Coordinates of C-alpha atoms and ligand atoms in Angstrom, one line a residue:
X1 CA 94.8 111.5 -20.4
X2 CA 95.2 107.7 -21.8
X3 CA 97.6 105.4 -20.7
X4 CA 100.8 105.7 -22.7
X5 CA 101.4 102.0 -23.4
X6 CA 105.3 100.8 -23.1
X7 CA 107.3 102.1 -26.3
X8 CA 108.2 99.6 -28.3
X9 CA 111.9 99.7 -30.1
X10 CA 112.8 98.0 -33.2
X11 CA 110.3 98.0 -35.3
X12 CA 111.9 99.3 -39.2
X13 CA 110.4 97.7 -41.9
X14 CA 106.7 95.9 -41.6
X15 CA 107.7 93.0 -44.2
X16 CA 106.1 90.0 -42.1
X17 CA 104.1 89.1 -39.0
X18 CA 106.0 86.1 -37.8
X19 CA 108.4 88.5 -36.2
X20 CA 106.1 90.8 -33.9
X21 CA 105.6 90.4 -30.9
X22 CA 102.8 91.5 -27.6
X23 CA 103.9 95.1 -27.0
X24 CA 104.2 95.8 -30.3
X25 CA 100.6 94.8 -31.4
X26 CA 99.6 96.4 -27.9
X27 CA 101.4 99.8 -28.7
X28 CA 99.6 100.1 -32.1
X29 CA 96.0 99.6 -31.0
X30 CA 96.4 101.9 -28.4
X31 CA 97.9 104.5 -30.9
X32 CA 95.0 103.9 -33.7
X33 CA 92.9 104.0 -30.5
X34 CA 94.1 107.9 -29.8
X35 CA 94.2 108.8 -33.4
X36 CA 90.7 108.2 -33.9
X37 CA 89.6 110.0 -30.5
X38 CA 91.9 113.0 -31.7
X39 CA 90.3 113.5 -35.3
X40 CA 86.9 113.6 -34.0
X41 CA 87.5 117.4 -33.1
X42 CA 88.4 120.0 -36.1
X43 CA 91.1 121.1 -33.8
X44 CA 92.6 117.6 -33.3
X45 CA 92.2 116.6 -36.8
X46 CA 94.5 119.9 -37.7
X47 CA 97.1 119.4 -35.1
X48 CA 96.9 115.5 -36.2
X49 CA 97.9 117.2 -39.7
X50 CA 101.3 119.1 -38.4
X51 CA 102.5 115.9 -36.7
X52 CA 103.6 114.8 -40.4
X53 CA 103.6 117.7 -42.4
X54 CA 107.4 117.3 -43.6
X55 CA 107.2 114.0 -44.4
X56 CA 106.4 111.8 -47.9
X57 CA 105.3 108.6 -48.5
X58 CA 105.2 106.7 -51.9
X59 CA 102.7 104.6 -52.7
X60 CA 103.6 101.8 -54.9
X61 CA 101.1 99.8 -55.6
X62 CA 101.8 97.5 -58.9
X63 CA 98.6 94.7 -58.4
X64 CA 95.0 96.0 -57.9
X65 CA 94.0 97.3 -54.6
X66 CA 90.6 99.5 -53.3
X67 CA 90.6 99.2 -49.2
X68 CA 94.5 99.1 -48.8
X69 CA 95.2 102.0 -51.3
X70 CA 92.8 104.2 -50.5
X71 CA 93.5 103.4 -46.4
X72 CA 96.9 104.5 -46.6
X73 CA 96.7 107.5 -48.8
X74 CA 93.9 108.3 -46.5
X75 CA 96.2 107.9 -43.0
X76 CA 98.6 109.7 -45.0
X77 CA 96.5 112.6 -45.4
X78 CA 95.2 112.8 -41.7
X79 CA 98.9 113.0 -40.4
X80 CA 99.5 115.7 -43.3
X81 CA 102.2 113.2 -45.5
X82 CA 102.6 114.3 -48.8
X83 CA 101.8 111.2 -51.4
X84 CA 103.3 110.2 -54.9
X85 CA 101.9 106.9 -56.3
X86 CA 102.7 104.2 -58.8
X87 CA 100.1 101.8 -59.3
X88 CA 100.7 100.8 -63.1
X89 CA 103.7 99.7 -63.9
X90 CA 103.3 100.6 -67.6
X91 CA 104.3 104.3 -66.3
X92 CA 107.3 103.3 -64.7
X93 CA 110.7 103.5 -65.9
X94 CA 110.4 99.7 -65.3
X95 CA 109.2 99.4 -69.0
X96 CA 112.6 100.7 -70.0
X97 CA 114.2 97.9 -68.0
X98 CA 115.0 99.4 -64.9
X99 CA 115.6 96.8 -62.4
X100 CA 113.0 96.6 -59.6
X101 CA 115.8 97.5 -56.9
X102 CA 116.8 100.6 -59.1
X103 CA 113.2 101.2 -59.0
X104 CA 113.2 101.0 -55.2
X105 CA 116.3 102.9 -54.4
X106 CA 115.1 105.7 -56.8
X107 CA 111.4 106.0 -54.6
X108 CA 113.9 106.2 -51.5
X109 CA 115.6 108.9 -52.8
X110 CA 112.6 111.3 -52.9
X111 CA 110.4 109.8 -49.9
X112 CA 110.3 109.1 -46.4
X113 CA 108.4 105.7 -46.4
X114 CA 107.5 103.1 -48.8
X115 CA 104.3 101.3 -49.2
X116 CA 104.4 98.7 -51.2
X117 CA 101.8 96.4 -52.7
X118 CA 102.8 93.3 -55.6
X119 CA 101.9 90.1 -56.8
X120 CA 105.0 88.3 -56.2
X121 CA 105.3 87.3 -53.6
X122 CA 108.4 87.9 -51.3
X123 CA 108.9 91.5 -52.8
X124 CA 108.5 93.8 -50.1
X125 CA 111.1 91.7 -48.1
X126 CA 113.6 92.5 -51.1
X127 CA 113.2 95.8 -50.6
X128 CA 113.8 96.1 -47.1
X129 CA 116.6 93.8 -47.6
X130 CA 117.8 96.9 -50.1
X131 CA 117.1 99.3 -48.2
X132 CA 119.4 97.7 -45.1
X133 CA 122.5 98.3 -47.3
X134 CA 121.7 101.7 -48.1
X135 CA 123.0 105.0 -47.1
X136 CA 119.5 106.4 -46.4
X137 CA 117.1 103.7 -46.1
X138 CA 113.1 104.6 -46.0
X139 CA 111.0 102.1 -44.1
X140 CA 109.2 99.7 -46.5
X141 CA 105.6 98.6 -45.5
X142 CA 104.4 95.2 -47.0
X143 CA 100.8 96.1 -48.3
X144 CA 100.5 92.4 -50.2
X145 CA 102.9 90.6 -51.4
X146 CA 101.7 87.9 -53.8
X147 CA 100.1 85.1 -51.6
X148 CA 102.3 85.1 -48.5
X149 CA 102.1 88.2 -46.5
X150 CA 99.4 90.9 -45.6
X151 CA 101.0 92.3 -42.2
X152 CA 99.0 95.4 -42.3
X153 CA 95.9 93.6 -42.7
X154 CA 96.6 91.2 -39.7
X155 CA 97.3 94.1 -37.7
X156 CA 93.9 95.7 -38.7
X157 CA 92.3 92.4 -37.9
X158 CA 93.9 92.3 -34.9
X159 CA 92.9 95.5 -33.7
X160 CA 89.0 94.6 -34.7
X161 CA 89.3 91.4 -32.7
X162 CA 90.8 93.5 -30.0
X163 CA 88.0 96.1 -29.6
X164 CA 85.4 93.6 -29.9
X165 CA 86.4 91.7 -27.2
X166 CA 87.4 94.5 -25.1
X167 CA 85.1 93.6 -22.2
X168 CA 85.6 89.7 -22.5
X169 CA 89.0 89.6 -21.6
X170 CA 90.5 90.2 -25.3
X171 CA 92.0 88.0 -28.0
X172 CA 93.2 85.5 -25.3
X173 CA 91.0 82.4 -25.2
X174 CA 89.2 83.0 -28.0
X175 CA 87.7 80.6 -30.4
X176 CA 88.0 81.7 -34.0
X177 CA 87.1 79.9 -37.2
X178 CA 88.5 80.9 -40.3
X179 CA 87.4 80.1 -43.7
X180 CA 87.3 80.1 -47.3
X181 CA 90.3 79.6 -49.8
X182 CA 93.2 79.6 -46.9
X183 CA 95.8 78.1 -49.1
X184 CA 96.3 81.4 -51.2
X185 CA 94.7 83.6 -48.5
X186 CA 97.5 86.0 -47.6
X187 CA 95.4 87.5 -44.9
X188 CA 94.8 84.6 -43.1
X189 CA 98.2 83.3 -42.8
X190 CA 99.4 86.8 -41.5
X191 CA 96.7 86.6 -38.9
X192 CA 97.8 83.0 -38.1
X193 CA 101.4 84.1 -37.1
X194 CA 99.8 86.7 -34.9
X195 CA 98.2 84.2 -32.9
X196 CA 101.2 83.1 -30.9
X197 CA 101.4 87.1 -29.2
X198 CA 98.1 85.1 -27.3
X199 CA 97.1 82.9 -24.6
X200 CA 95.2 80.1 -25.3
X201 CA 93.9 80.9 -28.5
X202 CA 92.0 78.0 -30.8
X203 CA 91.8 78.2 -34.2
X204 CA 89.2 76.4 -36.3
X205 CA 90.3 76.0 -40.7
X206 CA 87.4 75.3 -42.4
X207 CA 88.2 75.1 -45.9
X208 CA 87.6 73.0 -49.3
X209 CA 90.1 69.8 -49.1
X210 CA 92.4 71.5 -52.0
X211 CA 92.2 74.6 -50.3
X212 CA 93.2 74.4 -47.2
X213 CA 96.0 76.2 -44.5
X214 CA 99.4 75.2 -45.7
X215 CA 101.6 73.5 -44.2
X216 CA 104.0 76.3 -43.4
X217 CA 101.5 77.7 -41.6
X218 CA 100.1 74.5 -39.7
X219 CA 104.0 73.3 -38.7
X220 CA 104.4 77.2 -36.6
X221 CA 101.2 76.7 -35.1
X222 CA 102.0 73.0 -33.8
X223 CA 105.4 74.5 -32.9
X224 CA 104.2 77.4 -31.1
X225 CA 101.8 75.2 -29.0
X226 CA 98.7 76.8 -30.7
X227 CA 95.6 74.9 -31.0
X228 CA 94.1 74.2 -34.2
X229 CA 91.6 72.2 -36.2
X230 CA 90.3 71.3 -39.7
X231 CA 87.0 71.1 -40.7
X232 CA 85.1 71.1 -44.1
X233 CA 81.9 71.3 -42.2
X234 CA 81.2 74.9 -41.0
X235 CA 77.7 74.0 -39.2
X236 CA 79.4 71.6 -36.9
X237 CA 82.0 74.0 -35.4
X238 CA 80.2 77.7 -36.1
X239 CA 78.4 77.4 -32.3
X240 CA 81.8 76.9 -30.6
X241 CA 83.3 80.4 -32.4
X242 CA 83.6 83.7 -30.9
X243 CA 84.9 85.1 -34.6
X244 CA 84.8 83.8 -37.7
X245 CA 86.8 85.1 -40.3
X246 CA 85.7 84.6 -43.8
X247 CA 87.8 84.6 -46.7
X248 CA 86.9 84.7 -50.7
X249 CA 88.1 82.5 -53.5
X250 CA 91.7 83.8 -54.5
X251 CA 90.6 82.2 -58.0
X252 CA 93.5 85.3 -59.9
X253 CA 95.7 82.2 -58.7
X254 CA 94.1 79.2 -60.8
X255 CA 96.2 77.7 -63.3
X256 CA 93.1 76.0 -64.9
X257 CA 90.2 77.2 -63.3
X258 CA 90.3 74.9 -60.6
X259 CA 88.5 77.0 -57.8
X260 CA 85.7 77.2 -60.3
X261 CA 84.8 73.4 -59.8
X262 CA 83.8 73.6 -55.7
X263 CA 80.9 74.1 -54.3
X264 CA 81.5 76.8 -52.4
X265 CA 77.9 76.7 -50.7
X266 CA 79.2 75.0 -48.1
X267 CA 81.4 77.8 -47.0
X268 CA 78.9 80.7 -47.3
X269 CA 77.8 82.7 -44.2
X270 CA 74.2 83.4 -44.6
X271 CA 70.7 83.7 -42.1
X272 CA 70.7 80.2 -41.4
X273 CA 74.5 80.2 -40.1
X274 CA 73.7 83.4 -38.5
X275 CA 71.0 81.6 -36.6
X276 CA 73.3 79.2 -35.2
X277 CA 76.2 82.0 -34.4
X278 CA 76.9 82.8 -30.6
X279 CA 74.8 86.1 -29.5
X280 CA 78.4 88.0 -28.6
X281 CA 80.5 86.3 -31.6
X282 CA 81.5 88.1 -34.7
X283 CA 81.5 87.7 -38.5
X284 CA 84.5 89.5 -39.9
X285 CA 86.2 89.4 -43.9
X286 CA 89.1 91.4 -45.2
X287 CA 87.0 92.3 -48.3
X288 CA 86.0 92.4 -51.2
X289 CA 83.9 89.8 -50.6
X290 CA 81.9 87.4 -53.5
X291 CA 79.2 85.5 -52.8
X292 CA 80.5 83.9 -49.6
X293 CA 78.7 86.4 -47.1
X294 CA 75.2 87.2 -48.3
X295 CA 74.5 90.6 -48.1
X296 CA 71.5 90.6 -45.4
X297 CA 74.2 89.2 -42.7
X298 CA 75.3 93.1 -43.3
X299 CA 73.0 94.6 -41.1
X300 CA 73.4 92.3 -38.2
X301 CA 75.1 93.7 -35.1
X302 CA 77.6 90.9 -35.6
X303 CA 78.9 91.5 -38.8
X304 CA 81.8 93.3 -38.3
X305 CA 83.6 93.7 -41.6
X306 CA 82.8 97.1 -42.3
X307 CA 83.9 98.3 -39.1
X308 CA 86.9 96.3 -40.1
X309 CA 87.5 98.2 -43.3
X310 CA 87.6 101.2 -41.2
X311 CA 89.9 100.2 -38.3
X312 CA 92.3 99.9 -41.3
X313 CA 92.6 103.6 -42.0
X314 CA 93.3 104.4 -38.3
X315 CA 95.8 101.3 -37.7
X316 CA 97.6 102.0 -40.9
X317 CA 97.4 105.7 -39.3
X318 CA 98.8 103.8 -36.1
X319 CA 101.7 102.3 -38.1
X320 CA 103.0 105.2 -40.2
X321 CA 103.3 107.2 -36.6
X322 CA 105.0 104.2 -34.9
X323 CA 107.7 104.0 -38.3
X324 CA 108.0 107.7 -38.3
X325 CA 108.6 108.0 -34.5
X326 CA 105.3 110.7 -34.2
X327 CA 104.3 108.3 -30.9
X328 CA 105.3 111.1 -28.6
X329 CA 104.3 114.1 -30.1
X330 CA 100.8 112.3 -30.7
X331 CA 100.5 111.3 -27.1
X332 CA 100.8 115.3 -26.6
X333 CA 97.6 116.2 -28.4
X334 CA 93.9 116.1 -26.4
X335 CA 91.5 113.5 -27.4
X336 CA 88.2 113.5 -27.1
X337 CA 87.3 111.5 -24.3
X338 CA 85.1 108.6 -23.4
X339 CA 85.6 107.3 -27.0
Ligands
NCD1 C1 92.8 91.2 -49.3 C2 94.0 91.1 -50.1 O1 94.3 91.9 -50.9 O2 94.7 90.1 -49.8 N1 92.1 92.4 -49.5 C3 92.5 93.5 -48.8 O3 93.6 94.0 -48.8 N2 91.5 94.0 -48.0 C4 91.8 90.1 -49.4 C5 91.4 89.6 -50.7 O4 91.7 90.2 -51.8 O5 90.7 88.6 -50.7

């Protein structure tokens, strides 16, 4: 039998990373860690289907998504939670002019959980916000909001970091690059905000000038004591890394096509950088990916991003246990072992 890790209280909503904390991130890679060993058998994957069989969830999903969508309706479906979806607006009662609070206390009347996904940013939060002066409130999961938030994805990143590192001491002390268009990267600055549940961590932005981590983001880190630098030159730093974490062009955000004019070359991950990269380091990306990983790097041991995309379906499974409060009645169910 696993460790049961600590139970963590409080957690409600999942709006924004800033407020999480150790245990919390701790809890939930343990729990996608038992999921996953529970659905390997037919028998685990059925009782894995009981644990939420009176349960609903609505997907709401108004900007486009492929990875986060289909992740959660999938960790829906293992846990056996019933799914409604929105994902175009145009068949919404929003057309009519139904206020997007309307719209939200509406879904809350007919579901358990909310997961949300738009392009402004800050929307998520309102919900939750909403759903505090409510009667019945449903959680509300953040899955994007505009450029500022992308908890579920830090959490997933997390939990990749996490189980690569597993036999060199974890996240803590860890050297990891990140890079691309950080400015509008929501991913990115979720993951940044994670870094202060760690010891010792260093952080490397390596980004076009006009692109780079906002401020926001750079003033926590300074006040949480967590080292960082900036670089525009990826050879120079990519031999200290243990992860880098490489980010596309955000360019649905230009105003006038400025993302078009860099030369993004410079921030490309290809044989040559792979050359250079530690032996035990990894190469991971939140996908889709453009140009900025070249597809050979895909079958080196290093690349990691497609084992990413997975851990997403069994954290996301990790989370909708933790908001539904399954933990206990998952911790009852035999996993394989040695997983
Ligand atoms: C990311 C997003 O939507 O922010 N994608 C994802 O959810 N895996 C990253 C991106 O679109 O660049």
């Amino acid at each position: 039998m696993a460790d049961i890790p600590v139970k963590y209280e409080g957690l409600f909503h999942v709006i924004n990373t800033a407020v999480f904390e150790r245990r919390l991130l701790d809890e939930l890679c343990s729990l996608a860690t038992r999921v996953r060993a529970v659905a390997k058998t037919r028998a685990g994957a059925r009782s894995l289907q009981e644990l939420g069989s009176n349960k609903r969830a609505m997907l709401y999903f108004t900007q486009p998504s492929t990875r986060t969508f289909l992740s959660f309706n999938n960790a829906c479906h293992l846990l056996g939670i019933r799914t409604s979806e929105i994902r175009d607006p145009s068949t919404s009662s929003e057309v009519k002019g139904e206020s997007f609070e309307d719209a939200i206390r509406t879904f809350s009347s007919y579901v358990d959980i909310i997961i949300m996904r738009s392009r402004e940013s800050g929307r998520a939060a309102s919900a939750a916000q909403l759903m505090d002066t409510i009667k019945r409130p449903v959680p509300i999961i953040n899955a994007g909001s505009g450029s500022d938030q992308h908890p579920t994805q830090a959490l997933l990143d997390i939990y990749t970091l996490d189980r690569s590192f597993l036999e060199r001491g974890g996240i803590d002390g860890k050297v990891i690059g990140m890079m691309g268009d950080l400015k509008r990267g929501r991913t990115v600055r979720s993951l940044c905000y994670l870094m202060k549940c760690y010891t010792s961590v260093h952080l490397v932005f390596i980004a076009p000038p006009d692109f780079a981590m906002q401020d926001d983001i750079k003033k926590f880190l300074k006040k949480q004591r967590i080292s960082f630098i900036e670089s525009d030159e990826l050879e120079e730093v990519l031999p200290e890394l243990d992860a880098l974490y490489v980010t596309r062009m955000q360019s649905e955000w230009d105003q006038r096509g400025e993302s078009k004019d860099i030369d993004l070359s410079k921030y490309t991950f290809g044989k040559e950088q792979l050359d250079t990269l530690k032996p035990d380091a990894i190469v991971m990306h939140p996908l889709p990916r453009g140009s900025e990983i070249e597809p050979l790097v895909d079958s080196d041991p290093r690349a990691m991003y497609w084992r990413q995309e997975r851990n997403g379906m069994w954290m996301r499974v990790a989370v909708l246990i933790k908001l539904l409060g399954l933990e206990e009645s998952l911790y009852k169910l035999s996993p394989v072992v040695n997983d």
